[in-house]
XYZ file of C-alpha atoms in Angstrom:
430
model
C -125.129 -20.621 -121.814
C -125.926 -22.443 -124.736
C -127.775 -21.552 -127.409
C -131.285 -21.982 -128.950
C -132.491 -24.611 -130.261
C -131.919 -23.158 -133.898
C -128.637 -21.935 -133.024
C -127.473 -25.504 -131.508
C -124.853 -27.162 -134.620
C -126.881 -30.002 -136.042
C -125.238 -32.753 -138.046
C -125.158 -32.782 -141.616
C -128.238 -34.632 -142.512
C -130.371 -32.947 -139.954
C -131.980 -30.230 -141.895
C -133.239 -32.840 -144.518
C -134.857 -34.987 -141.858
C -135.958 -32.233 -140.637
C -137.911 -31.267 -144.028
C -138.822 -34.878 -144.374
C -141.285 -34.582 -141.163
C -142.287 -30.586 -141.882
C -143.478 -32.036 -145.338
C -144.819 -35.270 -143.634
C -146.927 -32.797 -141.079
C -148.271 -30.729 -144.029
C -147.149 -27.003 -142.125
C -145.706 -25.944 -145.037
C -142.010 -25.893 -144.148
C -139.672 -25.692 -147.008
C -139.342 -28.644 -147.911
C -135.842 -29.990 -147.340
C -135.405 -33.228 -148.698
C -136.972 -36.493 -151.184
C -136.083 -39.498 -150.324
C -132.532 -41.143 -150.273
C -129.553 -39.693 -151.699
C -128.740 -42.830 -154.004
C -125.330 -41.071 -155.897
C -122.453 -39.401 -155.311
C -120.843 -37.373 -158.665
C -117.976 -38.060 -158.730
C -115.084 -35.638 -159.543
C -115.840 -33.436 -162.520
C -113.526 -35.592 -165.083
C -111.172 -33.695 -167.317
C -112.285 -35.455 -170.586
C -109.545 -35.972 -172.295
C -108.099 -39.138 -173.937
C -105.712 -41.248 -171.694
C -102.050 -40.032 -171.384
C -100.502 -42.475 -173.789
C -97.623 -43.244 -172.196
C -99.717 -43.788 -168.919
C -101.299 -46.185 -171.252
C -98.439 -48.381 -172.284
C -97.193 -48.510 -168.517
C -100.778 -50.081 -167.641
C -100.868 -52.633 -170.476
C -97.397 -53.656 -170.168
C -98.294 -53.615 -166.064
C -101.360 -55.958 -167.120
C -99.776 -59.740 -166.832
C -98.636 -59.271 -163.089
C -100.955 -61.995 -161.426
C -99.790 -60.467 -157.841
C -101.564 -58.418 -156.254
C -100.852 -54.916 -154.598
C -100.705 -55.412 -150.573
C -102.511 -53.253 -148.793
C -101.559 -49.895 -148.250
C -99.828 -50.214 -151.807
C -96.065 -52.002 -152.987
C -92.928 -49.920 -152.523
C -92.506 -48.831 -155.880
C -96.380 -47.063 -155.527
C -95.859 -45.755 -151.539
C -92.137 -44.555 -152.802
C -93.061 -42.177 -155.860
C -95.715 -41.134 -153.712
C -93.200 -39.689 -151.148
C -91.145 -38.684 -153.298
C -94.220 -36.560 -154.800
C -94.761 -35.194 -151.623
C -90.912 -33.984 -151.366
C -90.633 -31.809 -154.459
C -93.507 -29.959 -152.672
C -91.629 -29.510 -149.160
C -92.761 -32.191 -147.243
C -90.234 -34.574 -145.880
C -91.153 -37.650 -144.593
C -90.848 -41.680 -146.026
C -92.444 -44.378 -147.856
C -93.183 -45.740 -144.899
C -95.854 -42.873 -143.484
C -97.833 -43.308 -147.235
C -100.300 -45.331 -147.183
C -102.336 -45.920 -150.994
C -106.041 -47.319 -151.506
C -108.312 -47.471 -154.809
C -109.515 -44.038 -154.815
C -110.272 -41.245 -152.314
C -113.236 -42.390 -150.820
C -112.216 -46.065 -149.054
C -109.365 -44.204 -147.977
C -111.335 -41.423 -146.353
C -113.835 -43.754 -145.085
C -110.213 -45.729 -143.222
C -108.838 -42.404 -142.216
C -112.175 -41.818 -140.043
C -112.413 -44.923 -138.978
C -109.360 -44.612 -137.386
C -109.483 -41.597 -135.609
C -112.744 -41.385 -134.667
C -115.260 -39.135 -132.493
C -116.830 -36.117 -134.051
C -116.208 -35.198 -137.782
C -116.178 -31.280 -139.181
C -115.748 -29.996 -142.193
C -116.221 -26.658 -144.363
C -120.528 -25.987 -146.303
C -119.395 -26.971 -148.733
C -117.531 -29.682 -149.098
C -116.550 -32.479 -151.799
C -119.293 -34.699 -151.801
C -117.863 -37.789 -150.818
C -116.783 -36.812 -148.117
C -120.158 -36.504 -145.795
C -121.650 -39.955 -146.817
C -118.381 -41.703 -145.456
C -119.476 -40.304 -142.599
C -122.353 -41.354 -143.053
C -121.821 -45.151 -143.080
C -119.903 -44.457 -139.999
C -122.482 -43.059 -138.613
C -120.801 -40.644 -137.200
C -121.701 -37.084 -136.013
C -120.748 -34.786 -139.211
C -120.555 -30.740 -138.805
C -120.513 -28.758 -141.506
C -118.744 -24.932 -140.570
C -119.729 -22.144 -143.131
C -116.301 -21.052 -144.554
C -115.460 -17.139 -145.296
C -116.523 -15.316 -148.199
C -112.893 -15.430 -149.829
C -112.998 -18.981 -150.376
C -114.290 -22.606 -150.271
C -112.456 -25.547 -148.783
C -111.991 -24.462 -145.291
C -114.173 -23.176 -142.889
C -114.078 -19.575 -141.649
C -111.628 -19.802 -138.415
C -113.833 -18.013 -136.285
C -117.079 -19.901 -136.821
C -115.155 -23.090 -136.198
C -114.649 -22.541 -132.206
C -117.867 -21.563 -132.129
C -118.948 -24.929 -133.133
C -116.251 -27.525 -131.425
C -117.532 -25.512 -127.808
C -121.325 -25.463 -128.512
C -120.454 -30.008 -129.695
C -118.403 -30.053 -126.709
C -121.294 -28.293 -124.923
C -124.014 -30.846 -125.378
C -121.276 -33.058 -125.108
C -119.646 -34.238 -128.256
C -116.273 -35.244 -129.375
C -115.301 -32.951 -131.988
C -111.982 -34.966 -133.423
C -111.500 -34.392 -137.022
C -111.203 -31.426 -139.651
C -111.219 -32.267 -143.299
C -110.250 -29.138 -145.979
C -109.576 -29.047 -149.047
C -107.302 -26.218 -150.014
C -108.292 -26.749 -153.717
C -111.532 -26.987 -153.655
C -114.122 -28.961 -155.235
C -116.928 -28.047 -155.566
C -116.237 -24.431 -155.324
C -112.501 -24.305 -157.386
C -111.547 -21.412 -155.148
C -108.059 -21.336 -153.189
C -108.095 -21.223 -149.666
C -105.076 -18.037 -149.146
C -102.418 -19.016 -146.792
C -103.212 -16.585 -143.944
C -106.390 -17.722 -143.543
C -105.144 -21.810 -144.082
C -103.025 -20.620 -141.082
C -105.671 -19.296 -138.880
C -107.992 -22.285 -139.613
C -105.102 -25.081 -138.679
C -104.476 -22.685 -135.580
C -107.520 -22.349 -134.072
C -107.874 -26.422 -135.001
C -104.455 -27.833 -133.786
C -105.563 -25.578 -131.172
C -108.505 -27.220 -130.198
C -106.747 -30.853 -130.557
C -108.161 -31.457 -133.696
C -106.163 -33.271 -136.236
C -106.453 -32.710 -139.749
C -106.692 -34.128 -143.348
C -106.164 -32.246 -145.605
C -107.740 -32.983 -149.984
C -105.400 -32.287 -152.006
C -106.325 -33.492 -154.818
C -106.742 -30.446 -157.192
C -103.068 -28.774 -155.974
C -101.793 -29.432 -159.532
C -104.790 -27.837 -161.631
C -103.932 -24.004 -160.628
C -105.427 -22.115 -163.029
C -102.617 -19.554 -162.882
C -99.830 -20.958 -161.181
C -97.566 -18.353 -161.335
C -100.166 -16.295 -159.495
C -101.682 -18.187 -157.460
C -99.467 -19.392 -153.687
C -100.965 -22.775 -152.298
C -99.828 -23.461 -148.983
C -100.009 -27.112 -147.090
C -101.185 -27.552 -144.045
C -98.547 -29.908 -143.454
C -95.850 -27.484 -143.689
C -97.217 -25.800 -141.148
C -98.309 -28.687 -138.353
C -96.477 -31.656 -139.875
C -97.151 -33.291 -137.030
C -101.218 -32.646 -137.093
C -101.835 -33.113 -140.525
C -102.753 -36.097 -142.834
C -102.808 -35.500 -146.308
C -104.858 -37.342 -148.961
C -104.112 -36.989 -153.135
C -106.278 -38.363 -155.267
C -104.348 -39.049 -158.732
C -107.497 -38.464 -160.362
C -107.191 -34.860 -159.632
C -104.441 -34.211 -162.216
C -102.180 -36.856 -162.692
C -104.299 -39.972 -163.993
C -107.904 -40.875 -165.203
C -110.823 -41.548 -163.480
C -111.007 -45.532 -164.116
C -107.783 -46.090 -162.731
C -108.777 -45.342 -158.612
C -105.895 -44.695 -156.680
C -105.568 -42.619 -153.866
C -102.690 -42.113 -151.492
C -102.007 -40.429 -147.840
C -99.435 -39.210 -146.187
C -99.712 -39.259 -142.297
C -97.444 -37.733 -140.099
C -93.892 -38.864 -138.971
C -94.172 -39.543 -135.576
C -95.399 -42.359 -133.412
C -98.999 -41.897 -132.854
C -99.533 -40.721 -136.446
C -98.402 -44.165 -137.221
C -100.547 -46.296 -134.524
C -103.330 -44.526 -136.699
C -102.171 -45.563 -140.181
C -101.199 -49.215 -138.857
C -105.358 -49.185 -137.430
C -105.889 -47.699 -141.420
C -104.079 -50.637 -142.951
C -106.011 -52.803 -140.483
C -109.240 -51.353 -142.060
C -108.229 -51.246 -146.016
C -107.190 -55.574 -145.612
C -110.845 -55.983 -143.593
C -112.620 -53.390 -147.110
C -110.045 -55.886 -149.199
C -109.524 -52.500 -150.740
C -106.184 -53.130 -152.514
C -105.102 -51.251 -156.028
C -104.689 -53.542 -158.788
C -101.177 -53.951 -159.510
C -101.182 -52.289 -163.393
C -103.071 -49.611 -162.011
C -99.921 -49.313 -159.191
C -97.324 -49.182 -161.342
C -99.611 -46.614 -163.420
C -99.922 -44.565 -161.194
C -96.088 -44.832 -159.395
C -95.007 -43.726 -163.251
C -97.515 -40.674 -162.654
C -96.292 -39.708 -159.225
C -92.440 -39.652 -160.159
C -93.835 -36.875 -162.654
C -92.076 -37.852 -166.270
C -92.247 -34.681 -168.530
C -94.732 -36.336 -170.714
C -97.475 -36.108 -167.211
C -95.786 -32.835 -165.775
C -97.108 -31.284 -169.306
C -99.828 -32.725 -169.618
C -101.532 -31.886 -166.460
C -100.169 -28.273 -167.449
C -102.499 -28.249 -170.891
C -104.645 -29.714 -169.259
C -105.138 -27.400 -166.703
C -104.794 -24.364 -168.843
C -107.177 -25.562 -171.132
C -109.760 -25.704 -168.057
C -108.877 -22.623 -166.851
C -109.854 -20.246 -170.271
C -112.361 -23.076 -170.270
C -114.452 -21.912 -166.393
C -113.236 -18.552 -167.271
C -115.713 -18.594 -169.668
C -118.246 -20.616 -167.832
C -117.957 -18.374 -164.879
C -118.551 -15.090 -167.491
C -121.818 -16.567 -168.494
C -122.916 -17.302 -165.624
C -122.816 -13.625 -164.378
C -123.889 -12.282 -167.337
C -127.474 -14.478 -166.920
C -127.532 -12.729 -163.161
C -126.006 -15.531 -161.437
C -123.752 -15.473 -159.215
C -120.190 -17.472 -158.775
C -116.704 -16.962 -157.329
C -113.743 -16.011 -159.883
C -112.404 -20.256 -160.439
C -109.255 -20.996 -159.468
C -108.545 -24.243 -159.645
C -109.458 -27.878 -160.835
C -112.107 -28.416 -164.268
C -115.354 -26.774 -162.817
C -117.321 -24.193 -161.263
C -119.548 -23.272 -158.131
C -123.277 -21.166 -158.996
C -125.576 -20.006 -156.805
C -128.680 -19.640 -159.792
C -130.563 -17.614 -156.603
C -131.399 -14.543 -157.953
C -132.341 -16.288 -161.274
C -135.394 -18.233 -158.472
C -138.454 -15.876 -160.451
C -137.505 -17.936 -164.068
C -137.082 -21.166 -162.288
C -139.719 -21.101 -160.428
C -141.804 -20.196 -163.617
C -140.483 -23.983 -164.907
C -140.761 -25.460 -161.099
C -137.836 -25.358 -159.883
C -137.901 -24.619 -156.651
C -135.045 -26.213 -154.400
C -131.137 -27.750 -155.403
C -132.438 -31.258 -156.563
C -135.500 -30.160 -158.950
C -132.444 -27.279 -159.807
C -129.719 -30.690 -160.706
C -132.447 -32.423 -162.588
C -133.347 -29.254 -164.604
C -129.937 -28.272 -165.318
C -128.955 -31.991 -166.476
C -131.747 -32.245 -168.525
C -131.385 -29.177 -170.255
C -127.555 -29.651 -171.095
C -127.077 -32.733 -171.362
C -124.622 -33.919 -168.995
C -124.636 -34.495 -164.921
C -125.102 -30.932 -163.520
C -124.595 -31.752 -158.920
C -127.264 -29.674 -156.561
C -125.137 -27.831 -153.715
C -127.761 -30.759 -151.622
C -125.008 -33.240 -152.624
C -121.950 -31.051 -151.370
C -123.823 -30.608 -147.907
C -125.137 -27.000 -148.998
C -128.507 -26.249 -148.250
C -130.913 -27.715 -150.323
C -133.715 -24.110 -150.660
C -130.280 -22.700 -152.171
C -129.947 -22.698 -155.685
C -126.686 -23.456 -156.068
C -125.041 -26.405 -158.369
C -121.225 -27.772 -159.873
C -120.726 -27.060 -163.410
C -118.449 -29.070 -165.416
C -116.268 -28.360 -167.611
C -114.928 -31.290 -169.277
C -118.054 -32.526 -171.455
C -117.154 -28.771 -173.188
C -114.280 -30.145 -174.718
C -116.426 -32.727 -177.413
C -117.610 -36.051 -177.203
C -114.926 -37.465 -179.704
C -111.564 -38.374 -179.236
C -110.425 -36.225 -181.722
C -112.646 -33.126 -180.467
C -110.804 -33.612 -176.949
C -107.484 -33.871 -177.863
C -108.161 -31.199 -180.608
C -109.152 -29.207 -177.672
C -105.808 -30.048 -175.778
C -103.687 -28.817 -178.482
C -105.267 -25.322 -180.230
C -104.037 -22.349 -179.582
C -107.626 -20.891 -178.990
C -109.696 -23.665 -177.983
C -112.577 -21.915 -177.386
C -112.918 -21.097 -181.495
C -113.232 -24.516 -182.131
C -116.565 -25.440 -183.820
C -117.741 -27.747 -181.129
C -116.225 -26.448 -177.726
C -117.758 -22.510 -178.976
C -120.939 -24.672 -179.823
C -121.286 -25.822 -176.336
C -120.338 -22.498 -174.813
C -122.857 -21.059 -176.392
C -125.830 -23.689 -175.411
C -124.700 -23.163 -172.062
C -125.256 -19.521 -172.209
C -128.281 -19.703 -174.069
C -129.758 -22.588 -170.612
C -128.693 -19.567 -168.787
C -129.836 -16.875 -170.393
C -133.570 -17.491 -171.070
C -133.538 -17.549 -166.785
C -133.746 -14.601 -166.706
């Protein structure tokens, strides 16, 4: 028996559309949107100067006039293949496709696989816009209590059942085991359950693993790629801006399963990237290939940066809890996802009643972008935001470098002052 209208699965954006209709009708319903979202917040930046070794590779390649072919040249694809082999994922350079950043690559993947898309709620800010551009139904599935980045396996099965009952075609599941926005890492047992459910329902899985090399406690945290368990049913996507390269040099790579069906999908992805003109710039491709080979300078910087952001994220987490708000302990990345619902009375007194208004208020108060939960598919009425740790490192290259090399970065005057201002902005809401 089909559920009620309220219980039926709804494509991403349906809540906002319904909210606008209620506002127009003047029925006093909860406002869900106040107009189109005109930009998507970028992934949290590392807030550090470009690694000199990578800058040197880029500069040395600046004279290359021949563009990279669609999908990336041999050197870049071979370096990506070796990167994944070191992490237990085997294939070959022919199973790898590169693009100028994760959004166009994800767009091409969704277009190539077709069907309806399922994703966890909340999810990375770029996922829903890609589905929207394709006119593809996208269904948000609640996450388990332990983590973000993956849907609850039982909720996933129920959503698939209901979508099919209403004539939908669920084909693709997007997950991120090391997650933006929640900064959590999905436990291996939950990853296994979710993937088992998805594969059993005939879904192909796209695993965004851009943040896998930013674990805060790599010796204590187990990150399991779905491709290790279901190599024929998982495409892995990695944006190098997660850990290896600056965000200003856009490049992302995808690893397809080594199957005939996946090869056909990969060819379709190449067709789409070619039509879009989505090629990695040659100097960027050379620098990205160097980073993917993981020389000591690159891996050393990545480890230092991960440790630095771990200490900052922990401090931000403590400040959020001290103010009476909620947040899961951060485990990866350069951010924290906080629920300021317990501070609703203080926020309401300042005219803040939803995540759009909360985004505007905190961005103005802190002087740095603080995207609201609605950007990540969360309910507009929930007072959730993503805090980035990059802005706490300093405003000049000298301050940022000092933060990276300090034995106790939280004691540096510019870091301590930034953390104090952050804590004060939250404390005044109690």
